Amino acid sequence: MAVNGDRKVQTVLVLVAMEAEAMPLINILDLKEDIPQRIPPPAPAVSYSGSKHGIEVHVVRNGKCQLHGVDNVGTVPAAVTAYLAVHEFKPDLVISVGTAGGFKSKGAAIGDVFLATAFANHDRRIPIPGFDKYGVWRVDALAAPNLKAALNLKEGVVSSGNSLSYSQEDWDQMTAIGAAVKEMEAAGISWVAHLHNVPFIALKSITDIVDGDRPAQEEFLENLHSAAKALQDVISPVLEFVAAKSIKDL
Ligand code: ADE
């Protein structure tokens, strides 16, 4: 089913994995934590709501792992949060916002913000006919050429997996996918968006260079806050651009 291009953007759901990525957005948008919780326990997600540029905005982060105390990252928490949040907030547009690795061979540099063109998995290998393509998944993002131009964003394929590092097999799959961006959530959310036929885009700011020579964790920790700042700078202009527009005009 194709998305309805005439649907007007009145409610936007912004999904973020980590607290350090989410809080700068929540602060700049002046959103308030939803109390009582709109995504109830045992789901660990935390939601923040308000209005901006005349539309309803909800930022939802995945919350902390009860066992390990760190943010819930990866495709499983992302999909669970997305499913619950889509049901609760009934958004016209879902945006996955977060940090990511970038491929310099695709033009990425640290601090860039990328708009996704498509979503795929690089760590789901099921060499059985039918399941092979299911594993990789690959769906297009909502085309948003006007948003890309207005905000001067780079664009490319976002590839998701459940590791910060990568194996040779992950590498081969990312190459086959033509990945420009490597992160840990968007493909899971894209499945949920596809189930609900909700328009879905992603904005990813680059903390580390996947095809560079430094370990991802070093560069990631070094650049997390500046990349989160880049997302903070872009979120309000993005919401202003999409506000009250038809999906087909993005
Ligand atoms: N988030 C930030 N950098 C990443 C990388 N290289 N891989 C997966 N997720 C990331």
mmCIF file of C-alpha atoms and ligand atoms in Angstrom:
data_model
loop_
_atom_site.group_PDB
_atom_site.id
_atom_site.type_symbol
_atom_site.label_atom_id
_atom_site.label_comp_id
_atom_site.label_asym_id
_atom_site.label_seq_id
_atom_site.Cartn_x
_atom_site.Cartn_y
_atom_site.Cartn_z
ATOM 1 C CA MET A 1 0.000 0.000 0.000
ATOM 2 C CA ALA A 2 1.420 3.393 -0.957
ATOM 3 C CA VAL A 3 1.392 6.163 1.633
ATOM 4 C CA ASN A 4 -1.303 8.814 1.194
ATOM 5 C CA GLY A 5 0.523 11.795 -0.326
ATOM 6 C CA ASP A 6 -2.316 14.139 0.557
ATOM 7 C CA ARG A 7 -2.000 13.432 4.262
ATOM 8 C CA LYS A 8 -1.058 16.647 6.090
ATOM 9 C CA VAL A 9 1.667 16.623 8.714
ATOM 10 C CA GLN A 10 -0.062 17.618 11.958
ATOM 11 C CA THR A 11 1.578 15.142 14.336
ATOM 12 C CA VAL A 12 5.236 14.117 14.193
ATOM 13 C CA LEU A 13 6.806 11.276 16.163
ATOM 14 C CA VAL A 14 10.575 11.558 16.671
ATOM 15 C CA LEU A 15 12.206 8.304 17.801
ATOM 16 C CA VAL A 16 15.619 8.437 19.479
ATOM 17 C CA ALA A 17 17.616 5.588 21.040
ATOM 18 C CA MET A 18 19.910 7.303 23.527
ATOM 19 C CA GLU A 19 19.190 9.842 26.251
ATOM 20 C CA ALA A 20 22.281 11.866 25.235
ATOM 21 C CA GLU A 21 20.835 12.173 21.727
ATOM 22 C CA ALA A 22 17.272 12.908 22.901
ATOM 23 C CA MET A 23 17.752 15.531 25.627
ATOM 24 C CA PRO A 24 19.174 18.306 23.380
ATOM 25 C CA LEU A 25 16.134 17.863 21.106
ATOM 26 C CA ILE A 26 13.679 17.893 24.007
ATOM 27 C CA ASN A 27 15.303 21.029 25.412
ATOM 28 C CA ILE A 28 15.411 23.010 22.182
ATOM 29 C CA LEU A 29 11.805 22.043 21.377
ATOM 30 C CA ASP A 30 10.735 22.795 24.967
ATOM 31 C CA LEU A 31 8.845 19.498 25.267
ATOM 32 C CA LYS A 32 7.585 18.153 28.600
ATOM 33 C CA GLU A 33 7.819 14.575 29.805
ATOM 34 C CA ASP A 34 4.410 12.896 29.585
ATOM 35 C CA ILE A 35 3.175 12.277 33.130
ATOM 36 C CA PRO A 36 1.297 9.999 33.552
ATOM 37 C CA GLN A 37 3.336 7.949 31.112
ATOM 38 C CA ARG A 38 1.723 7.587 27.714
ATOM 39 C CA ILE A 39 3.823 4.526 26.964
ATOM 40 C CA PRO A 40 3.175 2.519 30.115
ATOM 41 C CA PRO A 41 5.487 0.025 31.826
ATOM 42 C CA PRO A 42 6.882 -2.542 31.383
ATOM 43 C CA ALA A 43 7.975 -0.759 28.184
ATOM 44 C CA PRO A 44 11.013 1.305 29.253
ATOM 45 C CA ALA A 45 10.404 4.068 26.684
ATOM 46 C CA VAL A 46 10.037 7.672 27.860
ATOM 47 C CA SER A 47 7.971 10.187 25.888
ATOM 48 C CA TYR A 48 8.002 14.000 25.760
ATOM 49 C CA SER A 49 5.333 16.090 24.067
ATOM 50 C CA GLY A 50 4.489 19.630 23.084
ATOM 51 C CA SER A 51 3.658 21.777 20.105
ATOM 52 C CA LYS A 52 6.086 23.463 17.762
ATOM 53 C CA HIS A 53 5.468 25.406 14.557
ATOM 54 C CA GLY A 54 1.729 24.738 15.046
ATOM 55 C CA ILE A 55 1.986 20.942 15.036
ATOM 56 C CA GLU A 56 2.030 18.250 17.714
ATOM 57 C CA VAL A 57 5.514 16.870 18.397
ATOM 58 C CA HIS A 58 6.387 13.780 20.426
ATOM 59 C CA VAL A 59 9.960 12.716 21.111
ATOM 60 C CA VAL A 60 10.285 9.178 22.444
ATOM 61 C CA ARG A 61 13.521 7.629 23.648
ATOM 62 C CA ASN A 62 14.002 3.920 24.281
ATOM 63 C CA GLY A 63 14.761 4.275 28.001
ATOM 64 C CA LYS A 64 17.328 2.380 30.031
ATOM 65 C CA CYS A 65 18.009 -1.339 30.270
ATOM 66 C CA GLN A 66 16.808 -2.584 33.678
ATOM 67 C CA LEU A 67 19.680 -5.043 33.912
ATOM 68 C CA HIS A 68 22.593 -2.954 32.655
ATOM 69 C CA GLY A 69 21.553 0.659 33.271
ATOM 70 C CA VAL A 70 22.505 1.855 29.785
ATOM 71 C CA ASP A 71 20.252 3.082 26.956
ATOM 72 C CA ASN A 72 18.352 0.397 25.094
ATOM 73 C CA VAL A 73 19.930 0.495 21.636
ATOM 74 C CA GLY A 74 19.518 -1.725 18.606
ATOM 75 C CA THR A 75 16.704 -2.786 16.330
ATOM 76 C CA VAL A 76 14.621 -4.704 18.905
ATOM 77 C CA PRO A 77 14.019 -1.848 21.402
ATOM 78 C CA ALA A 78 13.655 0.532 18.439
ATOM 79 C CA ALA A 79 10.877 -1.564 16.907
ATOM 80 C CA VAL A 80 9.063 -2.137 20.215
ATOM 81 C CA THR A 81 9.144 1.585 21.051
ATOM 82 C CA ALA A 82 8.076 2.488 17.517
ATOM 83 C CA TYR A 83 5.130 0.079 17.629
ATOM 84 C CA LEU A 84 3.846 1.373 20.960
ATOM 85 C CA ALA A 85 4.442 5.041 20.061
ATOM 86 C CA VAL A 86 2.741 4.794 16.672
ATOM 87 C CA HIS A 87 -0.328 3.350 18.395
ATOM 88 C CA GLU A 88 -0.312 5.964 21.152
ATOM 89 C CA PHE A 89 0.459 9.098 19.131
ATOM 90 C CA LYS A 90 -0.972 8.222 15.688
ATOM 91 C CA PRO A 91 1.664 10.289 13.844
ATOM 92 C CA ASP A 92 1.401 11.540 10.272
ATOM 93 C CA LEU A 93 5.186 11.304 9.994
ATOM 94 C CA VAL A 94 7.794 9.288 11.908
ATOM 95 C CA ILE A 95 11.415 10.491 12.062
ATOM 96 C CA SER A 96 14.254 8.357 13.436
ATOM 97 C CA VAL A 97 16.867 10.776 14.770
ATOM 98 C CA GLY A 98 20.268 9.768 16.053
ATOM 99 C CA THR A 99 23.970 9.361 15.596
ATOM 100 C CA ALA A 100 25.611 6.983 13.154
ATOM 101 C CA GLY A 101 28.757 5.902 11.427
ATOM 102 C CA GLY A 102 29.312 7.333 7.953
ATOM 103 C CA PHE A 103 31.164 6.075 4.891
ATOM 104 C CA LYS A 104 33.706 8.565 3.567
ATOM 105 C CA SER A 105 33.493 6.700 0.239
ATOM 106 C CA LYS A 106 29.884 7.996 0.110
ATOM 107 C CA GLY A 107 30.846 11.533 1.043
ATOM 108 C CA ALA A 108 30.324 11.361 4.807
ATOM 109 C CA ALA A 109 32.334 13.468 7.249
ATOM 110 C CA ILE A 110 32.040 13.741 11.012
ATOM 111 C CA GLY A 111 29.261 16.177 11.977
ATOM 112 C CA ASP A 112 27.284 15.771 8.740
ATOM 113 C CA VAL A 113 23.548 15.189 8.992
ATOM 114 C CA PHE A 114 22.213 12.637 6.501
ATOM 115 C CA LEU A 115 18.650 12.153 5.308
ATOM 116 C CA ALA A 116 17.939 8.463 4.621
ATOM 117 C CA THR A 117 16.967 7.333 1.137
ATOM 118 C CA ALA A 118 16.389 3.678 2.096
ATOM 119 C CA PHE A 119 16.682 1.276 5.012
ATOM 120 C CA ALA A 120 18.230 -2.196 5.162
ATOM 121 C CA ASN A 121 19.824 -4.677 7.572
ATOM 122 C CA HIS A 122 23.451 -5.744 7.212
ATOM 123 C CA ASP A 123 23.472 -8.411 9.945
ATOM 124 C CA ARG A 124 20.521 -10.630 9.019
ATOM 125 C CA ARG A 125 21.913 -13.485 6.968
ATOM 126 C CA ILE A 126 19.418 -16.219 6.077
ATOM 127 C CA PRO A 127 20.646 -18.075 2.980
ATOM 128 C CA ILE A 128 17.298 -19.685 2.135
ATOM 129 C CA PRO A 129 15.297 -18.478 -0.887
ATOM 130 C CA GLY A 130 12.852 -15.774 0.151
ATOM 131 C CA PHE A 131 14.318 -15.443 3.644
ATOM 132 C CA ASP A 132 17.555 -14.075 2.153
ATOM 133 C CA LYS A 133 15.764 -10.979 0.828
ATOM 134 C CA TYR A 134 13.570 -10.790 3.928
ATOM 135 C CA GLY A 135 16.712 -10.678 6.065
ATOM 136 C CA VAL A 136 18.232 -7.758 4.179
ATOM 137 C CA TRP A 137 14.748 -6.174 4.038
ATOM 138 C CA ARG A 138 15.513 -2.908 2.207
ATOM 139 C CA VAL A 139 12.659 -0.445 1.844
ATOM 140 C CA ASP A 140 12.738 3.106 0.531
ATOM 141 C CA ALA A 141 12.421 6.036 2.880
ATOM 142 C CA LEU A 142 9.673 8.518 2.152
ATOM 143 C CA ALA A 143 11.092 10.679 -0.628
ATOM 144 C CA ALA A 144 11.666 14.172 0.783
ATOM 145 C CA PRO A 145 13.640 16.044 -1.888
ATOM 146 C CA ASN A 146 12.365 19.471 -0.859
ATOM 147 C CA LEU A 147 13.323 18.889 2.759
ATOM 148 C CA LYS A 148 16.782 17.734 1.661
ATOM 149 C CA ALA A 149 17.264 20.844 -0.472
ATOM 150 C CA ALA A 150 15.832 23.289 2.073
ATOM 151 C CA LEU A 151 18.024 21.982 4.895
ATOM 152 C CA ASN A 152 21.048 21.285 2.672
ATOM 153 C CA LEU A 153 21.295 17.701 3.951
ATOM 154 C CA LYS A 154 23.426 14.905 2.530
ATOM 155 C CA GLU A 155 21.510 11.741 1.673
ATOM 156 C CA GLY A 156 22.140 8.029 1.415
ATOM 157 C CA VAL A 157 21.154 4.483 2.322
ATOM 158 C CA VAL A 158 21.005 3.765 6.054
ATOM 159 C CA SER A 159 22.062 0.253 7.031
ATOM 160 C CA SER A 160 21.216 -1.124 10.478
ATOM 161 C CA GLY A 161 22.751 -3.875 12.576
ATOM 162 C CA ASN A 162 22.987 -4.772 16.236
ATOM 163 C CA SER A 163 26.705 -4.086 16.664
ATOM 164 C CA LEU A 164 28.822 -0.970 16.803
ATOM 165 C CA SER A 165 31.619 -2.958 15.185
ATOM 166 C CA TYR A 166 31.225 -5.050 12.033
ATOM 167 C CA SER A 167 32.288 -8.443 10.753
ATOM 168 C CA GLN A 168 33.571 -9.179 7.239
ATOM 169 C CA GLU A 169 30.087 -10.482 6.396
ATOM 170 C CA ASP A 170 28.500 -7.259 7.678
ATOM 171 C CA TRP A 171 30.994 -5.310 5.582
ATOM 172 C CA ASP A 172 30.169 -7.291 2.459
ATOM 173 C CA GLN A 173 26.460 -6.718 3.021
ATOM 174 C CA MET A 174 26.904 -2.987 3.661
ATOM 175 C CA THR A 175 28.849 -2.773 0.398
ATOM 176 C CA ALA A 176 26.122 -4.671 -1.473
ATOM 177 C CA ILE A 177 23.464 -2.396 0.064
ATOM 178 C CA GLY A 178 25.461 0.698 -0.957
ATOM 179 C CA ALA A 179 25.326 1.989 2.624
ATOM 180 C CA ALA A 180 26.332 5.581 3.298
ATOM 181 C CA VAL A 181 25.302 5.427 6.951
ATOM 182 C CA LYS A 182 25.606 2.618 9.539
ATOM 183 C CA GLU A 183 23.533 2.645 12.704
ATOM 184 C CA MET A 184 21.479 0.361 14.945
ATOM 185 C CA GLU A 185 17.782 1.278 14.768
ATOM 186 C CA ALA A 186 16.311 2.587 11.524
ATOM 187 C CA ALA A 187 15.624 -0.723 9.750
ATOM 188 C CA GLY A 188 13.658 -1.980 12.758
ATOM 189 C CA ILE A 189 11.572 1.195 12.789
ATOM 190 C CA SER A 190 11.081 0.989 9.028
ATOM 191 C CA TRP A 191 9.427 -2.411 9.496
ATOM 192 C CA VAL A 192 6.957 -0.902 11.990
ATOM 193 C CA ALA A 193 6.305 2.101 9.732
ATOM 194 C CA HIS A 194 5.715 -0.267 6.832
ATOM 195 C CA LEU A 195 3.224 -2.352 8.876
ATOM 196 C CA HIS A 196 1.271 0.796 9.700
ATOM 197 C CA ASN A 197 1.731 2.480 6.327
ATOM 198 C CA VAL A 198 3.096 5.583 8.087
ATOM 199 C CA PRO A 199 5.561 7.851 6.219
ATOM 200 C CA PHE A 200 9.037 7.392 7.644
ATOM 201 C CA ILE A 201 12.275 9.357 7.288
ATOM 202 C CA ALA A 202 15.537 9.362 9.247
ATOM 203 C CA LEU A 203 18.090 12.024 10.152
ATOM 204 C CA LYS A 204 21.473 10.673 11.201
ATOM 205 C CA SER A 205 24.458 12.720 12.303
ATOM 206 C CA ILE A 206 27.890 11.207 11.825
ATOM 207 C CA THR A 207 30.097 10.456 14.837
ATOM 208 C CA ASP A 208 32.603 8.106 13.200
ATOM 209 C CA ILE A 209 33.917 7.008 9.844
ATOM 210 C CA VAL A 210 33.149 3.346 9.106
ATOM 211 C CA ASP A 211 35.703 3.069 6.297
ATOM 212 C CA GLY A 212 38.327 5.031 8.224
ATOM 213 C CA ASP A 213 41.185 3.808 10.364
ATOM 214 C CA ARG A 214 40.009 4.487 13.928
ATOM 215 C CA PRO A 215 37.911 2.192 16.151
ATOM 216 C CA ALA A 216 34.229 3.253 15.992
ATOM 217 C CA GLN A 217 33.850 3.383 19.785
ATOM 218 C CA GLU A 218 36.725 5.872 20.151
ATOM 219 C CA GLU A 219 35.399 8.260 17.523
ATOM 220 C CA PHE A 220 31.803 7.749 18.688
ATOM 221 C CA LEU A 221 32.525 8.729 22.294
ATOM 222 C CA GLU A 222 34.682 11.646 21.155
ATOM 223 C CA ASN A 223 32.011 13.064 18.838
ATOM 224 C CA LEU A 224 28.708 12.042 20.470
ATOM 225 C CA HIS A 225 28.008 15.454 21.956
ATOM 226 C CA SER A 226 28.938 17.483 18.878
ATOM 227 C CA ALA A 227 26.829 15.139 16.721
ATOM 228 C CA ALA A 228 23.916 15.487 19.162
ATOM 229 C CA LYS A 229 24.355 19.279 18.860
ATOM 230 C CA ALA A 230 24.156 18.991 15.061
ATOM 231 C CA LEU A 231 20.830 17.165 15.487
ATOM 232 C CA GLN A 232 19.664 19.829 17.926
ATOM 233 C CA ASP A 233 20.465 22.521 15.344
ATOM 234 C CA VAL A 234 18.544 20.764 12.586
ATOM 235 C CA ILE A 235 15.418 19.485 14.385
ATOM 236 C CA SER A 236 13.465 22.733 14.686
ATOM 237 C CA PRO A 237 14.061 23.782 11.044
ATOM 238 C CA VAL A 238 13.031 20.277 9.950
ATOM 239 C CA LEU A 239 9.809 20.443 11.959
ATOM 240 C CA GLU A 240 9.137 23.945 10.661
ATOM 241 C CA PHE A 241 9.591 22.695 7.099
ATOM 242 C CA VAL A 242 7.292 19.676 7.440
ATOM 243 C CA ALA A 243 4.627 21.448 9.545
ATOM 244 C CA ALA A 244 1.190 21.319 7.919
ATOM 245 C CA LYS A 245 2.661 20.292 4.536
ATOM 246 C CA SER A 246 1.252 17.409 2.524
ATOM 247 C CA ILE A 247 3.436 14.304 2.571
ATOM 248 C CA LYS A 248 3.883 14.561 -1.207
ATOM 249 C CA ASP A 249 5.375 18.056 -0.867
ATOM 250 C CA LEU A 250 8.177 17.073 1.489
HETATM 251 N N1 ADE B 1 26.223 4.850 15.989
HETATM 252 C C1 ADE B 1 27.228 5.725 15.851
HETATM 253 N N2 ADE B 1 28.245 5.192 15.125
HETATM 254 C C2 ADE B 1 27.855 3.920 14.803
HETATM 255 C C3 ADE B 1 28.451 2.860 14.082
HETATM 256 N N3 ADE B 1 29.646 2.975 13.531
HETATM 257 N N4 ADE B 1 27.761 1.712 13.968
HETATM 258 C C4 ADE B 1 26.535 1.582 14.524
HETATM 259 N N5 ADE B 1 25.927 2.535 15.222
HETATM 260 C C5 ADE B 1 26.574 3.711 15.356
#
